[in-house]
mmCIF file of C-alpha atoms in Angstrom:
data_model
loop_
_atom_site.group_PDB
_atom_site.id
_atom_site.type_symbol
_atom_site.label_atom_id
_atom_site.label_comp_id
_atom_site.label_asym_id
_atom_site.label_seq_id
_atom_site.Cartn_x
_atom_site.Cartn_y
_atom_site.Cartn_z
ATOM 1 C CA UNK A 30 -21.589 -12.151 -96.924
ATOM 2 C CA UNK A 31 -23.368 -11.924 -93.247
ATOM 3 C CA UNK A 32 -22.511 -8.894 -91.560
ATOM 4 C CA UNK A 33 -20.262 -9.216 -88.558
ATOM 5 C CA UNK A 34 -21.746 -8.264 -85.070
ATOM 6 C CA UNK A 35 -18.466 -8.604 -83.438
ATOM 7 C CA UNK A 36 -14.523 -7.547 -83.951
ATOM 8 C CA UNK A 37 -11.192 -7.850 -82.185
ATOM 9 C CA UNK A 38 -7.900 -7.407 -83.546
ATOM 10 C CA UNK A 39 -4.568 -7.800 -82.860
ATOM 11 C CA UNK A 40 -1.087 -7.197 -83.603
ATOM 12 C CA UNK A 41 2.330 -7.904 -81.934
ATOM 13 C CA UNK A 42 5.415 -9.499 -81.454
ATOM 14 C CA UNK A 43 4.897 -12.870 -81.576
ATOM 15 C CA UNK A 44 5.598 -13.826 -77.811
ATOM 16 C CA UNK A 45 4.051 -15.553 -75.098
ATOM 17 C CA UNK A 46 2.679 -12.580 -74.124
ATOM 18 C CA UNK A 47 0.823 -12.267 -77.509
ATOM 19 C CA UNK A 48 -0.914 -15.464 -76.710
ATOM 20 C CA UNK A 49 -1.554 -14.160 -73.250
ATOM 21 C CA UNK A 50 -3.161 -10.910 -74.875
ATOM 22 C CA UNK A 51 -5.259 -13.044 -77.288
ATOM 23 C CA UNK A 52 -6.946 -14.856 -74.761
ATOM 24 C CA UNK A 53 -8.064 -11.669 -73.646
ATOM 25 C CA UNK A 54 -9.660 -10.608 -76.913
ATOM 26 C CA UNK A 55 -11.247 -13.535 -77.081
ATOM 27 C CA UNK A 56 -12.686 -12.919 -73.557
ATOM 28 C CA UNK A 57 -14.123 -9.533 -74.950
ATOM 29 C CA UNK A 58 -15.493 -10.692 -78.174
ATOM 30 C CA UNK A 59 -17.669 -13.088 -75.900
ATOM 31 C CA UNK A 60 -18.448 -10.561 -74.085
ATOM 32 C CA UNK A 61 -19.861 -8.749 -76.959
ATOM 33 C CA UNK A 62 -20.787 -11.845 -78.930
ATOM 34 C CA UNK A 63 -22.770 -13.853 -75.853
ATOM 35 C CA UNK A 64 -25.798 -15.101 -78.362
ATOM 36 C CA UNK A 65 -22.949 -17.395 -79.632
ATOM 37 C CA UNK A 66 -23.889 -20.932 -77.841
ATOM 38 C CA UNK A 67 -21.128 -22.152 -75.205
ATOM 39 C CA UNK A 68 -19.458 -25.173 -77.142
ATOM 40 C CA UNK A 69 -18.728 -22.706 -80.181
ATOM 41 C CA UNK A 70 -17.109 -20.241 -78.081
ATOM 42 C CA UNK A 71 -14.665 -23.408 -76.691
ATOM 43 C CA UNK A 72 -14.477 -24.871 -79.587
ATOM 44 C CA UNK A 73 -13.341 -21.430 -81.149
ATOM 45 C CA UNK A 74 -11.024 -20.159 -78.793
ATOM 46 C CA UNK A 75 -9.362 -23.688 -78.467
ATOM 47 C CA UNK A 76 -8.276 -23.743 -82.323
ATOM 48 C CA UNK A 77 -7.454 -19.857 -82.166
ATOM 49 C CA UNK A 78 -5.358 -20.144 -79.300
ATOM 50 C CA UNK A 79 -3.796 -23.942 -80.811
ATOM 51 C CA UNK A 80 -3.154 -21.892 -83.698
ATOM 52 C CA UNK A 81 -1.742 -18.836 -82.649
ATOM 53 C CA UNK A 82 0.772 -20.766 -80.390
ATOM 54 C CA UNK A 83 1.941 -22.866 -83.064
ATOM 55 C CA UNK A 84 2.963 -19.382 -84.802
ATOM 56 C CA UNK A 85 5.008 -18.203 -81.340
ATOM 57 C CA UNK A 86 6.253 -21.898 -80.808
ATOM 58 C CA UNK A 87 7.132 -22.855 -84.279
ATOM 59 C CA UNK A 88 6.921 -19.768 -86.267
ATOM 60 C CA UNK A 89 10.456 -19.001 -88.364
ATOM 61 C CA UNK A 90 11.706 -15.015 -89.094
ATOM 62 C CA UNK A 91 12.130 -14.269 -92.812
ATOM 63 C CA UNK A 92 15.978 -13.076 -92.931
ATOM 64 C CA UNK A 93 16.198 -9.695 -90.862
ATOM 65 C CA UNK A 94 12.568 -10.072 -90.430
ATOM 66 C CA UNK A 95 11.161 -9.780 -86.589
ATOM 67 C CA UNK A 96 8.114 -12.335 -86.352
ATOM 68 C CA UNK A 97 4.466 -10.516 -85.749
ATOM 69 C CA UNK A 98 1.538 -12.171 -84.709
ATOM 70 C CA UNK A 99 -1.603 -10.886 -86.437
ATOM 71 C CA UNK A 100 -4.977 -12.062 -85.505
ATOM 72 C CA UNK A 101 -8.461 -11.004 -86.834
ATOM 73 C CA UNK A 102 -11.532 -12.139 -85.033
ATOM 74 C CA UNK A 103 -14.925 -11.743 -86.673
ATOM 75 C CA UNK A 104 -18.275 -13.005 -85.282
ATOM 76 C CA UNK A 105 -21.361 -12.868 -87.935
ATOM 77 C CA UNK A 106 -24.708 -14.799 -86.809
ATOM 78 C CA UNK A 107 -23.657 -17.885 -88.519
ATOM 79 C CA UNK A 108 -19.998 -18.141 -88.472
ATOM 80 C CA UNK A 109 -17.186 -17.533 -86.818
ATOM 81 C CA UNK A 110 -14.056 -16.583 -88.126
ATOM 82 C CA UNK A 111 -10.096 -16.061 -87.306
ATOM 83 C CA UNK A 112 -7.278 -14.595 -89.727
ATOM 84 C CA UNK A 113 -3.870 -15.525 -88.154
ATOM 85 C CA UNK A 114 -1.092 -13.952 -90.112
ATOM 86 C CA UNK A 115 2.461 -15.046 -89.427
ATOM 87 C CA UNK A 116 3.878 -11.448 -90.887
ATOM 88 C CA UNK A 117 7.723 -11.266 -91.590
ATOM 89 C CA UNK A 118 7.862 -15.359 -91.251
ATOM 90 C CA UNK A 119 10.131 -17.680 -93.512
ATOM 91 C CA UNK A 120 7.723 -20.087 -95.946
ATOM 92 C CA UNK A 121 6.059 -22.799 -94.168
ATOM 93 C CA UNK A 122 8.199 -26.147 -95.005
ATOM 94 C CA UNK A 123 6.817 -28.122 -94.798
ATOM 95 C CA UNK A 124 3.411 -26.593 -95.499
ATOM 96 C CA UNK A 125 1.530 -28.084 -92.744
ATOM 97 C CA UNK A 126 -0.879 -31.246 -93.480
ATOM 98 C CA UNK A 127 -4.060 -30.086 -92.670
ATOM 99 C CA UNK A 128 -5.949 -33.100 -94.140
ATOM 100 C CA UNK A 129 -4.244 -35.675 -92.459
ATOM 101 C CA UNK A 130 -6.629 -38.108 -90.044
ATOM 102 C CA UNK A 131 -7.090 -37.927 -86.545
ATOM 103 C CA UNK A 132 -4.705 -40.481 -85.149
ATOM 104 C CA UNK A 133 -6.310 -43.304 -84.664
ATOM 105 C CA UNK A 134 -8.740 -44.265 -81.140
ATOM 106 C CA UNK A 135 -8.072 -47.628 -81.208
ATOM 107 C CA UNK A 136 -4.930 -47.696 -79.801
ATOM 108 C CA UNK A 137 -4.593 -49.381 -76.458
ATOM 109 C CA UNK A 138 -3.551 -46.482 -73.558
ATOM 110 C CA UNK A 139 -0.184 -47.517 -73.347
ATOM 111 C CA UNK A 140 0.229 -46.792 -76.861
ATOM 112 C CA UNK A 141 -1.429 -43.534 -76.215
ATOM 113 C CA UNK A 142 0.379 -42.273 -73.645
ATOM 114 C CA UNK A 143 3.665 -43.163 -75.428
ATOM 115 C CA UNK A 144 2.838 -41.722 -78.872
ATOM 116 C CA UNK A 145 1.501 -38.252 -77.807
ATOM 117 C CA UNK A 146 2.661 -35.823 -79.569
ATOM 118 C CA UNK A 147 2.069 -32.056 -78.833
ATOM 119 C CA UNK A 148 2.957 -30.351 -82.043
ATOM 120 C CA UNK A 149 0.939 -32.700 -84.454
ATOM 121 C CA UNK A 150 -1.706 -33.174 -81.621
ATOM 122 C CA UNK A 151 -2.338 -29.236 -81.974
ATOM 123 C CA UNK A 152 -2.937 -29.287 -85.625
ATOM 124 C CA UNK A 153 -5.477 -32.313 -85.584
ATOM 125 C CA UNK A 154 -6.973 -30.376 -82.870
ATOM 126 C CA UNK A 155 -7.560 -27.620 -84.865
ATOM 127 C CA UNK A 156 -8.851 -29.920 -87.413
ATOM 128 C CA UNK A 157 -11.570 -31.158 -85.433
ATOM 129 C CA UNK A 158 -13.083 -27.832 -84.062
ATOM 130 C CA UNK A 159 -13.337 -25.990 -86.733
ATOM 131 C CA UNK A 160 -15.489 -26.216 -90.086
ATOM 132 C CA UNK A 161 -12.469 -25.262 -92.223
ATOM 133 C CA UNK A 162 -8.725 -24.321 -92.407
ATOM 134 C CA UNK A 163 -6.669 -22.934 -94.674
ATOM 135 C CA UNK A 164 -3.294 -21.407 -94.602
ATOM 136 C CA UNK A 165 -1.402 -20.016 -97.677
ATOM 137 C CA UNK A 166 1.219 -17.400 -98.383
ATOM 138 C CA UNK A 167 1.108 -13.576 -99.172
ATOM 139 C CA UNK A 168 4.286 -11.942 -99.398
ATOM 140 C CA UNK A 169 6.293 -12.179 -96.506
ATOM 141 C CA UNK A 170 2.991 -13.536 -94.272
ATOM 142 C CA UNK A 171 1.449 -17.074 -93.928
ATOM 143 C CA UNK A 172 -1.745 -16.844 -93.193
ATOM 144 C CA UNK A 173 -4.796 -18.914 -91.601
ATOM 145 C CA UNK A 174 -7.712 -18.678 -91.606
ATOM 146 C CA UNK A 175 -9.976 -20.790 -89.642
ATOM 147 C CA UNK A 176 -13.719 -20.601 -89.782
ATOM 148 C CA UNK A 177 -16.425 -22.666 -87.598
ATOM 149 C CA UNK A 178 -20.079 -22.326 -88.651
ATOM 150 C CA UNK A 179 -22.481 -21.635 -85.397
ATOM 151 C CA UNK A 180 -25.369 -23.207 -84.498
ATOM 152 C CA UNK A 181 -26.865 -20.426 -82.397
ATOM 153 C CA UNK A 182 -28.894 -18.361 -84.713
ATOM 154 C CA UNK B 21 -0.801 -19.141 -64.074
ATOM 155 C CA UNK B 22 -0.092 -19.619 -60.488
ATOM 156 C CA UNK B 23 -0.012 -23.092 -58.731
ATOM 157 C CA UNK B 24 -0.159 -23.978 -55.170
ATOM 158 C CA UNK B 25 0.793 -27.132 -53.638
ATOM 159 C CA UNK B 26 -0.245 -29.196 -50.459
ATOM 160 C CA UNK B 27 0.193 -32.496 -48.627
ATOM 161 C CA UNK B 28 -2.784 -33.784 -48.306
ATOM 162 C CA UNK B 29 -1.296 -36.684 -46.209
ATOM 163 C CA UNK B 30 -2.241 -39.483 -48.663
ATOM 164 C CA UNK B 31 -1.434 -37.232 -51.728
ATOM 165 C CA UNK B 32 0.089 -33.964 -52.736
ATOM 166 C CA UNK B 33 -2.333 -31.739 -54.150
ATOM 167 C CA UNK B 34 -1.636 -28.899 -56.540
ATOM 168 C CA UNK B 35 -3.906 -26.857 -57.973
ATOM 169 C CA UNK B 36 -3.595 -25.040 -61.086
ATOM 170 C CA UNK B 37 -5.505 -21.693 -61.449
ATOM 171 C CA UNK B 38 -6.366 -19.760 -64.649
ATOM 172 C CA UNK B 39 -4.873 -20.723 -68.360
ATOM 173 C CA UNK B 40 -2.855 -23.868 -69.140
ATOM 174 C CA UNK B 41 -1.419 -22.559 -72.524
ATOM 175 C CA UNK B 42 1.792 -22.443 -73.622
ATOM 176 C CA UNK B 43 3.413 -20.216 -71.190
ATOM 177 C CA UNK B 44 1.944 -21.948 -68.161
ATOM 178 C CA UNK B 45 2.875 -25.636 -69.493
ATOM 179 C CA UNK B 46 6.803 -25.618 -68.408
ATOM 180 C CA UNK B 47 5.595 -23.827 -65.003
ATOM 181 C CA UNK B 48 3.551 -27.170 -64.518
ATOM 182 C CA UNK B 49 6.313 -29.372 -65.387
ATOM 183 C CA UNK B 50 8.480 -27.508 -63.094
ATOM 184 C CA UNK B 51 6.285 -27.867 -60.312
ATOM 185 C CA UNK B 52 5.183 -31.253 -60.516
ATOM 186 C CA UNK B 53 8.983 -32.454 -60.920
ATOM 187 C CA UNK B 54 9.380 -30.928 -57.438
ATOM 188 C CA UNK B 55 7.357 -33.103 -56.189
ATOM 189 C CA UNK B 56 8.512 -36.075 -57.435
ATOM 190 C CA UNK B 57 11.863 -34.757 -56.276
ATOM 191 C CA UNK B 58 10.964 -34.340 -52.961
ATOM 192 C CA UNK B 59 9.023 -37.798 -52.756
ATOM 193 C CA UNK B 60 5.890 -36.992 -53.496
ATOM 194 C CA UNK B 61 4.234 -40.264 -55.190
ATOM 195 C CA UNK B 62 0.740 -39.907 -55.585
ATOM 196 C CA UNK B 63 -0.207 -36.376 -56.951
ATOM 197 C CA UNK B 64 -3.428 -34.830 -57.649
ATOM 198 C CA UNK B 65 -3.772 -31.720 -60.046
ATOM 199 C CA UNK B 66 -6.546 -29.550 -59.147
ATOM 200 C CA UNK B 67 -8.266 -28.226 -61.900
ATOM 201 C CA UNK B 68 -11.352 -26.448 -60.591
ATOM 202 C CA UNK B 69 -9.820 -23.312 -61.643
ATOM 203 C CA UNK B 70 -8.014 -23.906 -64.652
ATOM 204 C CA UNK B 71 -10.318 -22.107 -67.265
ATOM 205 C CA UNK B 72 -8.337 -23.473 -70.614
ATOM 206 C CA UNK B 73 -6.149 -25.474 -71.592
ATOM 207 C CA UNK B 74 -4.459 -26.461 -75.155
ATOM 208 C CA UNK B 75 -2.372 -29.330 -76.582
ATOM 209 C CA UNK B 76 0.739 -27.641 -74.836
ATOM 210 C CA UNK B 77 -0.652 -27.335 -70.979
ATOM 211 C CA UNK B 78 -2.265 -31.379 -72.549
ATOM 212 C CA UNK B 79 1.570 -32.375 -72.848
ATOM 213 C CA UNK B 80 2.606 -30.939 -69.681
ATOM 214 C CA UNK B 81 -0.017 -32.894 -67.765
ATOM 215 C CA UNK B 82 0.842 -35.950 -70.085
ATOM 216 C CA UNK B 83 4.741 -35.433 -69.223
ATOM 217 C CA UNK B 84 3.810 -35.043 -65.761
ATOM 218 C CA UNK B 85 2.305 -38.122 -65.504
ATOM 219 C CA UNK B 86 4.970 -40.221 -67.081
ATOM 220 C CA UNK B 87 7.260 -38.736 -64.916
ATOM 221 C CA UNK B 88 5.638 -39.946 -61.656
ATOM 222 C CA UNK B 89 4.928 -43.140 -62.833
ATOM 223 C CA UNK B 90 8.799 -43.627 -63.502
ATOM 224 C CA UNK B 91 9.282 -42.705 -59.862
ATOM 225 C CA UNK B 92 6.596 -45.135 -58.912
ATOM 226 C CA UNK B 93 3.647 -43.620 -58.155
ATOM 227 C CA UNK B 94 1.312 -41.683 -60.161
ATOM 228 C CA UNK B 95 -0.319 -38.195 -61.238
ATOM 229 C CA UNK B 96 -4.433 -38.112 -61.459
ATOM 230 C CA UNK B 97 -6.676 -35.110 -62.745
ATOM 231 C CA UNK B 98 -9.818 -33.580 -60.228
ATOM 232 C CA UNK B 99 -12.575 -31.251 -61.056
ATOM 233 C CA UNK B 100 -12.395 -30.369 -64.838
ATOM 234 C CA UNK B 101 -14.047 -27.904 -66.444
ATOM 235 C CA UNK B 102 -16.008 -27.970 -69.541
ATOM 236 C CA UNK B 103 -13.205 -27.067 -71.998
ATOM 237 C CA UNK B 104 -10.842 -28.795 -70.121
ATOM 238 C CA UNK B 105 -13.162 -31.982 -70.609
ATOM 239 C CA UNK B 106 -13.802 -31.187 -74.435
ATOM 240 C CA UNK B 107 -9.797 -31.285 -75.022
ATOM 241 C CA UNK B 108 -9.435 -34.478 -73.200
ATOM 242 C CA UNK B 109 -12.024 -36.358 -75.408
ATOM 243 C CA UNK B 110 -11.178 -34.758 -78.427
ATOM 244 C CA UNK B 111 -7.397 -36.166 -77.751
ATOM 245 C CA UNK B 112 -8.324 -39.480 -76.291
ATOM 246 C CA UNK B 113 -6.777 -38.516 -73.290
ATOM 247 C CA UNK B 114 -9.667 -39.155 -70.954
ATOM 248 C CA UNK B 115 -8.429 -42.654 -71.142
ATOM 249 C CA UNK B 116 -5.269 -41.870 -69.377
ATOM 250 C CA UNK B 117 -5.856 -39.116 -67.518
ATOM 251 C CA UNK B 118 -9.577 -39.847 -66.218
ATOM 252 C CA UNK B 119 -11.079 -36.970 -64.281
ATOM 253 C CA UNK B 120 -12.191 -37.398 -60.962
ATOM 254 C CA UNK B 121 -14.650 -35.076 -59.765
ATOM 255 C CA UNK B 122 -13.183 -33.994 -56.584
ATOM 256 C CA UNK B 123 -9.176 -34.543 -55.637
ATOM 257 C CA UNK B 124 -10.186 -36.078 -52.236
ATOM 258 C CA UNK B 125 -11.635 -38.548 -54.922
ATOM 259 C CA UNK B 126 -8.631 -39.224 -57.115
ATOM 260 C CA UNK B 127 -6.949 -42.089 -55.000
ATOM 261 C CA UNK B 128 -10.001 -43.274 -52.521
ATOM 262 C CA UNK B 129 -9.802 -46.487 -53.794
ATOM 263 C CA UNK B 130 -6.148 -47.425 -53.823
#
């Protein structure tokens, strides 16, 4: 286990102004985490954020429940590392398919532009900037966790 | 987010400053129907200072587009920045939406 050199944590309603808040911590953590090399930072933030909105945009309340965003950001030398919990949220179903392919390049542009497809766009996004994802339940929370190894040490 | 908008004469141009996420992505479609509404054909978004944007703010600009080609003219992209660039290759999207590096560029050679 590396020891982490930076921290930010979060919890709230899950809103838009969670996500608006998140991009904040994220600004501080590079702020305290600067050694970490441009296009990780990006790449980071850009599946954090993908994910975190998918929680406020898609995200279901258990019965009774009130949906809170919870989001752990670590920085250690080599890795970088988000916990996004999905506290008082129904089970995911379907649990998300997170190693489905990219869809695929070859299609011509009109074929592009008519198949986009936000939701399932943001998933393979998250796919492709990060080293690994995982999401699984505990209790009432589904959680992810998505991890990027660094190049900058 | 806060957008501006100006005729340009040969375009409308309206630029989009700080986060395209989520919560700015309607406020774009918004906007941008506006112009369409009020005639605007060719439209240039302005990103020189749009810091971020994800797969929502992506579909905005990607709804935005269809919807001014369906009126008959047509929506291009300026002045990108870095992460801005990285989600547009990572989706493809370049290939629709093809930066240009300055708006006064984005229809010179209509």
């Amino acid at each position: 286990m590396t020891d982490v050199v930076a921290r930010r944590t979060l919890q709230e309603p899950a809103t838009d102004q969670a996500i608006e808040d998140l991009h904040d911590a994220l600004d501080q953590l590079w702020v305290d985490a600067g050694f970490v090399p441009a296009m990780d930072q990006m790449a980071f933030t850009t599946a954090v954020i993908e994910a975190a909105s998918n929680v406020v945009q898609h995200g279901v309340p258990a019965e009774g429940a009130e949906l809170n965003l919870g989001v752990e950001l670590t920085v250690s030398s080599e890795r970088l590392r988000a916990v996004i919990s999905e506290i008082g949220a129904a089970a995911l179903d379907p649990v998300p398919d997170l190693d489905g392919s990219a869809p695929s390049a070859d299609a011509d542009d009109d074929a592009l532009l008519e198949d986009f497809d936000e939701s399932g766009r943001g998933l393979s996004m998250i796919r492709a900037l990060v080293t690994t994802v995982t999401v699984e339940r505990q209790g009432d929370t589904n959680v992810w966790v998505l991890s990027r190894d660094s190049t900058g040490s | 987010m806060e957008f501006t908008t100006q005729d340009k004469g040969l375009y409308t141009e309206v630029s989009a400053n700080g986060r395209l996420n989520m919560v700015a992505a309607p406020k774009l479609r918004e906007v941008i129907a506006g112009v369409v509404d009020a005639g605007g054909k060719r439209i240039v978004v302005n990103l020189t200072d749009t810091t971020f944007m994800d797969s929502s703010g992506l579909g905005a600009l990607i709804g935005c587009l269809k919807l001014a080609r369906q009126s008959g003219g047509d929506l291009r992209i300026a002045a990108v920045q870095p992460q801005v660039n990285m989600v547009l290759e990572l989706t493809s999207m370049h290939r629709v939406l093809t930066p240009h590096s300055t708006p006064e560029e984005a229809f010179r050679n209509d």
